[in-house]
Coordinates of C-alpha atoms and ligand atoms in Angstrom, one line a residue:
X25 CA -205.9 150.3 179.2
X26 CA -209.3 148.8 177.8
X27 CA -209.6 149.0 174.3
X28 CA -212.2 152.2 173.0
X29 CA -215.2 151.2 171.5
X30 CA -215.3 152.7 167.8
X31 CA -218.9 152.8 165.6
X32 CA -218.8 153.8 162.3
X33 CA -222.1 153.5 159.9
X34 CA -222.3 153.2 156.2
X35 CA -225.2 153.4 153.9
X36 CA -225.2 151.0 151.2
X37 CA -226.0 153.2 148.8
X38 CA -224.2 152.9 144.8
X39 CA -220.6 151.9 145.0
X40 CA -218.0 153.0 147.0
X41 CA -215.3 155.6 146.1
X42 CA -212.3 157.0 147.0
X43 CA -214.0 159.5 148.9
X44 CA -215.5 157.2 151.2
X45 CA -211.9 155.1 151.4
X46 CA -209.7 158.0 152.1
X47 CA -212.5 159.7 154.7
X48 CA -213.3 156.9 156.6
X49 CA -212.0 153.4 155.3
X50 CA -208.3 153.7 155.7
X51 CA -209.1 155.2 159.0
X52 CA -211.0 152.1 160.3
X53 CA -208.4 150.3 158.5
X54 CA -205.6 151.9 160.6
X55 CA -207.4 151.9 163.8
X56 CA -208.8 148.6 163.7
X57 CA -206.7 146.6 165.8
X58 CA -205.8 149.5 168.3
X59 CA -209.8 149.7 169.5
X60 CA -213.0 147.2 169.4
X61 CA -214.5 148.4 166.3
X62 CA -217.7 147.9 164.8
X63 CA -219.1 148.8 161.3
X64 CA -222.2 149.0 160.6
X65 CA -223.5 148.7 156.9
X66 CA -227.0 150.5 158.0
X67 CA -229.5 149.3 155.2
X68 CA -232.6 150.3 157.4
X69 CA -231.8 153.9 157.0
X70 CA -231.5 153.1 152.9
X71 CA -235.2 152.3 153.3
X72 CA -235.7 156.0 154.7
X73 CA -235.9 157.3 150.6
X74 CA -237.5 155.2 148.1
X75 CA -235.3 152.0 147.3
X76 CA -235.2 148.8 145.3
X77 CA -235.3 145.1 145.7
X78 CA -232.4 144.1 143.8
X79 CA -230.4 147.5 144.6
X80 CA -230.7 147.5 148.3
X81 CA -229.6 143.5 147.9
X82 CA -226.5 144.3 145.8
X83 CA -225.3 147.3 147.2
X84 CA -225.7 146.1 150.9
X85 CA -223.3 143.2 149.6
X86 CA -221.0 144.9 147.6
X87 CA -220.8 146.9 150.6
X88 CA -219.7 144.6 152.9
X89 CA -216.9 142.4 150.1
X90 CA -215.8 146.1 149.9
X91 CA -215.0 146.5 153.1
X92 CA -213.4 143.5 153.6
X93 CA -211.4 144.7 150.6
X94 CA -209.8 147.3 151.6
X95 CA -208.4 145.6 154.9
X96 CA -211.3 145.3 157.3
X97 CA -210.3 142.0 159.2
X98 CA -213.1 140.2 160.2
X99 CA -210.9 138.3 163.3
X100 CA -209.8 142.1 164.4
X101 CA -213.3 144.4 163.1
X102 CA -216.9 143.4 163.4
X103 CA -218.8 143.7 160.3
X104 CA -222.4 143.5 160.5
X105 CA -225.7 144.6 158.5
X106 CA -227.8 146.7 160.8
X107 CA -231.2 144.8 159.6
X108 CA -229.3 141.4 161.2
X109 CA -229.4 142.6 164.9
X110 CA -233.1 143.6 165.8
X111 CA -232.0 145.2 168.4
X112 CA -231.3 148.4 166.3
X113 CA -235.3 148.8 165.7
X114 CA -236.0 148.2 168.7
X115 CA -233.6 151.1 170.3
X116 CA -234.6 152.9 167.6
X117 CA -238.4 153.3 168.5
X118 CA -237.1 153.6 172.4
X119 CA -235.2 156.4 171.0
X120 CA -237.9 158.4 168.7
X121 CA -239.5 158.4 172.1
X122 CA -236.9 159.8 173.7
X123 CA -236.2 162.7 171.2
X124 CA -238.3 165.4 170.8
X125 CA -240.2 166.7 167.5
X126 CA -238.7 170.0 168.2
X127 CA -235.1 168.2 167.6
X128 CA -235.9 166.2 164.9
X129 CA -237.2 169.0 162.9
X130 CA -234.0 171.3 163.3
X131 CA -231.5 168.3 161.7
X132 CA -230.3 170.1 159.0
X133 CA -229.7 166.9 157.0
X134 CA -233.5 166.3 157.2
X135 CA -234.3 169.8 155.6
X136 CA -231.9 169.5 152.9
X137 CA -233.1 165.6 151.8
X138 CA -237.1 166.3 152.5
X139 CA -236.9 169.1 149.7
X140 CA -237.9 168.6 146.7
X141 CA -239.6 165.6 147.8
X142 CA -243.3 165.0 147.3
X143 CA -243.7 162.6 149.4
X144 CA -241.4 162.7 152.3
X145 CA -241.3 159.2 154.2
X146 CA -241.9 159.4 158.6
X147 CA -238.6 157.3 158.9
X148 CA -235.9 160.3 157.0
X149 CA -238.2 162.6 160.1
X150 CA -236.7 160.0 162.7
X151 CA -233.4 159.0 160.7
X152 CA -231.1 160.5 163.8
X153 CA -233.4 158.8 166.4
X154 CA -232.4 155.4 164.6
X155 CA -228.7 156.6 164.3
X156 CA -228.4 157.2 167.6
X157 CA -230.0 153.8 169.0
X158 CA -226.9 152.5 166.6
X159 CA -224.3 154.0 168.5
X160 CA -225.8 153.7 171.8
X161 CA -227.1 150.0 171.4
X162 CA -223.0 149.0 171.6
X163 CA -221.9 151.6 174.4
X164 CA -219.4 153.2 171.6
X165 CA -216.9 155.9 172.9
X166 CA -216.0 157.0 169.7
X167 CA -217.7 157.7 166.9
X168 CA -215.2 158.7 163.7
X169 CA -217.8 161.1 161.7
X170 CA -217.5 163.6 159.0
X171 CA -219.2 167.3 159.0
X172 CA -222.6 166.4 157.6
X173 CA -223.3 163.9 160.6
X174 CA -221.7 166.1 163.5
X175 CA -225.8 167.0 164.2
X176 CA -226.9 163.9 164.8
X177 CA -224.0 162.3 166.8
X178 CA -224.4 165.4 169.2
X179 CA -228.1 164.3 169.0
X180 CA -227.2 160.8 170.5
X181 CA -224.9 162.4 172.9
X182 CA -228.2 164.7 173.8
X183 CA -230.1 161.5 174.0
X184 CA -228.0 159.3 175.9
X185 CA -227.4 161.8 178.7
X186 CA -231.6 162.5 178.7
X187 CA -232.3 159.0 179.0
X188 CA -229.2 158.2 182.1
X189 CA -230.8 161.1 183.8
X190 CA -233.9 159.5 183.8
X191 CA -233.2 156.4 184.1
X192 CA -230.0 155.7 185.6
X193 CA -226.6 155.1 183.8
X194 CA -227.6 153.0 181.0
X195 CA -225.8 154.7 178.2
X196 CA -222.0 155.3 177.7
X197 CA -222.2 159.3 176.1
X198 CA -220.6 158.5 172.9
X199 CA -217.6 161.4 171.5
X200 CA -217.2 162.6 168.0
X201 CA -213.7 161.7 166.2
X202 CA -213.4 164.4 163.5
X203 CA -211.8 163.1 160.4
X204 CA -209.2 165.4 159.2
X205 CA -210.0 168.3 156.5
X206 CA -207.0 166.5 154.3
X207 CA -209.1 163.3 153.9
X208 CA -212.3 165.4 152.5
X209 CA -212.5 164.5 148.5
X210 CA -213.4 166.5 146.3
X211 CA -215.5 166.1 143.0
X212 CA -213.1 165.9 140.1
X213 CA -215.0 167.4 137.6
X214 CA -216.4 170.5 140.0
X215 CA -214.2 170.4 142.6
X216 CA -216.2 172.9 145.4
X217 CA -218.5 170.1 146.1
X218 CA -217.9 167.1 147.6
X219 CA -217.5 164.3 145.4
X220 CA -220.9 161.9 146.5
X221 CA -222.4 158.5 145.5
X222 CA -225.4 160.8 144.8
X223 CA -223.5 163.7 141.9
X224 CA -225.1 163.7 138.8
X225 CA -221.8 162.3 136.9
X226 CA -219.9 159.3 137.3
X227 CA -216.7 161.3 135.9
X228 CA -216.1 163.2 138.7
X229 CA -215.9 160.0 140.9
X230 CA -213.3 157.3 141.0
X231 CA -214.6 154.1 142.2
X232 CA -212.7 151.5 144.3
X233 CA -214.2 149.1 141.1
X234 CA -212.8 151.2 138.7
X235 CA -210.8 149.7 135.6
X236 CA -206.6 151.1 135.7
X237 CA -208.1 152.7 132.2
X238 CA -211.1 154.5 133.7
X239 CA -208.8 155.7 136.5
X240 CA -206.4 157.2 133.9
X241 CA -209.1 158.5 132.0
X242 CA -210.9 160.3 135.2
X243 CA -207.6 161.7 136.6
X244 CA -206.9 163.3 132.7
X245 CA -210.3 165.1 132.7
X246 CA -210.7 166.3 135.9
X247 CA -210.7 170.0 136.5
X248 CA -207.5 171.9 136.6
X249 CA -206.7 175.8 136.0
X250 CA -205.1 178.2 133.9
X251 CA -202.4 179.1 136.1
X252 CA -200.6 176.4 135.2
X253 CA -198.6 176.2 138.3
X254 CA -199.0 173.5 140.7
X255 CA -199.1 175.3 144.2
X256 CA -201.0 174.2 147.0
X257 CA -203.2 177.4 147.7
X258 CA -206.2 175.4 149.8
X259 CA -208.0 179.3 150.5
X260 CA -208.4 179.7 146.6
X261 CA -211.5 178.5 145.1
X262 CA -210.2 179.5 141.4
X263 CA -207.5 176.7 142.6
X264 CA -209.7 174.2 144.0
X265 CA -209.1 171.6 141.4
X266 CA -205.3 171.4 141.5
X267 CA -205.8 171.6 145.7
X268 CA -207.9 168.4 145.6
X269 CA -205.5 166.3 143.5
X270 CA -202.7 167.5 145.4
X271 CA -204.7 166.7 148.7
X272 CA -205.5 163.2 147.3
X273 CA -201.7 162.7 146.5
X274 CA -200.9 163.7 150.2
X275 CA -203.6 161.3 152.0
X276 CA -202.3 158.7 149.3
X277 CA -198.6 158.7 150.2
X278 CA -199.1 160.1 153.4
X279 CA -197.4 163.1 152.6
X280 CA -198.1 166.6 153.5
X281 CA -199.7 168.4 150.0
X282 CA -197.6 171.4 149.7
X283 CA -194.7 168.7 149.8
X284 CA -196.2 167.0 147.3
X285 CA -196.8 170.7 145.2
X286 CA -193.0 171.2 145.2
X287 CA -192.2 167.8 143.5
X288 CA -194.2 168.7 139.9
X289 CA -193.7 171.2 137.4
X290 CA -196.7 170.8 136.0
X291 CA -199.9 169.8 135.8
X292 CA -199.6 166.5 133.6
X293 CA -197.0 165.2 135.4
X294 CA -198.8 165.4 138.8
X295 CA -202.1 164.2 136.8
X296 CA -199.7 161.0 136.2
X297 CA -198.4 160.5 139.4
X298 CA -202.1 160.8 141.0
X299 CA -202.9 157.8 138.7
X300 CA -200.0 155.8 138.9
X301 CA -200.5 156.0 142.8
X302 CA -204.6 155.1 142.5
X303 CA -204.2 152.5 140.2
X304 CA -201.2 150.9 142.3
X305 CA -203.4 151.0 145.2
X306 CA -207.0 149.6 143.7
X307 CA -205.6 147.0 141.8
X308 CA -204.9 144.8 145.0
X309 CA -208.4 145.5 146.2
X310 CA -210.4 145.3 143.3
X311 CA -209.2 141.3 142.8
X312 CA -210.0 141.3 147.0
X313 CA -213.4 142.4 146.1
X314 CA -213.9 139.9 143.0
X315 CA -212.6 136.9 145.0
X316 CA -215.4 137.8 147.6
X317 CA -218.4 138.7 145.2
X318 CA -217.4 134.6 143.3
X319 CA -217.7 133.1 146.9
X320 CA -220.9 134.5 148.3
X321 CA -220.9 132.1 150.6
X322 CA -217.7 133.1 152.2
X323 CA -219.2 136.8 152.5
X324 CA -222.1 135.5 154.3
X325 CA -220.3 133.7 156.4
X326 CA -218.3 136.7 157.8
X327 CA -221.3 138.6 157.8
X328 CA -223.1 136.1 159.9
X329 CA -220.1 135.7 162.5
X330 CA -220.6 139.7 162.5
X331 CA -224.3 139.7 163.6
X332 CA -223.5 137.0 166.0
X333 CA -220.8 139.4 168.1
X334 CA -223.0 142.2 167.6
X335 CA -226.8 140.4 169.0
X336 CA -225.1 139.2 172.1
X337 CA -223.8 143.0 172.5
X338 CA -227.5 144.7 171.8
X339 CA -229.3 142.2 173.2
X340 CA -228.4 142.9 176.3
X341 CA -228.8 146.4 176.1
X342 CA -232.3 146.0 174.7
X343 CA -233.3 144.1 177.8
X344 CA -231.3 146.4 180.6
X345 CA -233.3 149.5 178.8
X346 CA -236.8 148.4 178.4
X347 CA -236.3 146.8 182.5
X348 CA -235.9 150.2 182.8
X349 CA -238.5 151.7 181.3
X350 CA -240.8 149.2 182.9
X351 CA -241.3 146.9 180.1
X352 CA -241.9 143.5 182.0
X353 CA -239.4 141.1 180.4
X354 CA -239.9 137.7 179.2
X355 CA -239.2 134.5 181.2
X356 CA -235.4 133.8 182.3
X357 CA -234.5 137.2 182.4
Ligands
LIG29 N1 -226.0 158.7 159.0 C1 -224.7 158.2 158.5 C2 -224.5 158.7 157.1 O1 -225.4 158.9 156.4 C3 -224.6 156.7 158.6 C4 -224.8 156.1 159.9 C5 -225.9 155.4 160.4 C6 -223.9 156.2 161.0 N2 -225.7 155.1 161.6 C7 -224.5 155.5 162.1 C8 -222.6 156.8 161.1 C9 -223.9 155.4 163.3 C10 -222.0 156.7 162.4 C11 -222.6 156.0 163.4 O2 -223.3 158.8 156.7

């Protein structure tokens, strides 16, 4: 059987943390030999808030060493920076024509960033119009996403099937790959939200970069109970602290969490477990990460064999759609 075409998008926003490696990196790990996979590090859609020179630079690298990090093989996985294949503008403005205002304005993702905002930029409107000329621009069948994007990928699906009706088959309709509820991290110090590059405290958060100590340190502050027995009760919110370390422990050692519940009597010996388990599995990739951010050169080098793969992919798509559309193409094709 033909290998599946897998997309996956990240935004290079702050650093990465073991949210994002146990919701989607170990997946795209796991998976990467099995289909033709393509991550995307999508720094146009970090340009849809306000952004920095020297952050969008850092991030958008420390992005890709991280990936590469944590197991990403550039010989099995293309990496590549969405700003290094023009062909994801250039879908992206065929795509804002082929939404609709109507479906722009009821992404629920737009409502919730746009608040607050006083001056809300045209490109977090059209955001999903962009996301989907990512997905579609490669002819991905699978698209691993959590809750918060499942709107926009049915968006692309919306899209692509608009545009092969009016056009002809040009798109492959992409499907959604849930990511399992054990995989979703929670914030350690208020564990009902998710934890987020964008929570108001770095304690709650433990970051691939982090230090064995900070690790230690995070895991022994983070919210617990006064019931002061470890049970895995995921329906209790009063319980929602002990739940996520026990999740984390069970998406650690891949082990069922009410396994893991029965195998601790209490609350600091299941806190030292957690962090003997994190810290034995950052260490490895936090020197992968160094060895990548001394040789810059090396980085760039995967990153450009990345965008290679991926422009011979989109270009061609570019051209097919806009011969479509009528756009008279240039000479020699
Ligand atoms: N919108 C996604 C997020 O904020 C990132 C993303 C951009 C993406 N393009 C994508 C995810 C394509 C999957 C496929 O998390």
């Amino acid at each position: 059987m033909a290998k599946q075409r897998v997309l996956s998008g990240i935004q290079p926003t702050g650093r990465a943390h073991i949210g994002n490696y146990l919701g989607a990196f170990v997946n795209w790990v796991q998976d990467q030999r099995v289909n033709d996979s393509i991550f995307l590090i999508v720094d146009l859609h970090g340009l849809t808030v306000e952004s920095d020179r020297d952050a969008m630079r850092a991030a958008t690298l420390d992005m890709a060493a991280t990936l590469f990090a944590v197991g990403i093989d550039p010989s099995d996985a293309t990496v590549v920076i969405q700003s290094h294949v023009p062909g994801h503008a250039q879908l992206g403005w065929v795509m804002e024509c082929t939404a609709t205002y109507g479906e722009l304005s009821r992404m629920t993702q737009f409502k919730e960033k746009s608040k607050g905002l006083s001056k809300v930029r045209a490109g977090l409107f059209t955001y999903p119009a962009l996301m989907a000329a990512d997905i579609l621009l490669y002819h991905a069948d699978l698209v691993p996403v959590g809750d918060d994007q499942t709107q926009h990928l049915e968006l692309a699906r919306d899209l692509a099937i608009r545009f092969n009706n009016a056009y002809g088959e040009t798109f492959t309709v992409p499907r959604a790959q849930r990511v399992s509820h054990g995989s979703r991290v929670m914030d350690l110090a208020n564990p009902l939200q998710k934890m987020s590059k964008s929570a108001s405290s770095p304690q709650g958060i433990i970051f691939l970069s982090d230090s064995d100590d900070e690790v230690a340190r995070k895991i022994a502050r983070a919210k617990t109970d006064t019931f002061n027995e470890v049970a895995y009760l995921p329906d209790d919110p009063e319980r929602s602290g002990i739940t996520n370390l026990l999740e984390m422990l069970g998406a650690l050692t891949v082990k069922p969490p009410e396994e893991c519940a029965v195998e601790y009597s209490g609350y600091g010996q299941l806190k030292k477990a957690l962090t003997e388990t994190l810290v034995e599995l950052l260490a490895p990739i936090r020197t992968r990460f160094e060895l990548y951010q001394n040789d810059p050169a090396e980085l760039v080098r995967l990153l450009e064999q990345g965008a290679v793969r991926a422009n011979e992919i989109a270009s061609e798509t570019v051209w097919d759609v806009y011969d479509r559309l009528g756009l008279v193409g240039v000479a020699g094709r």
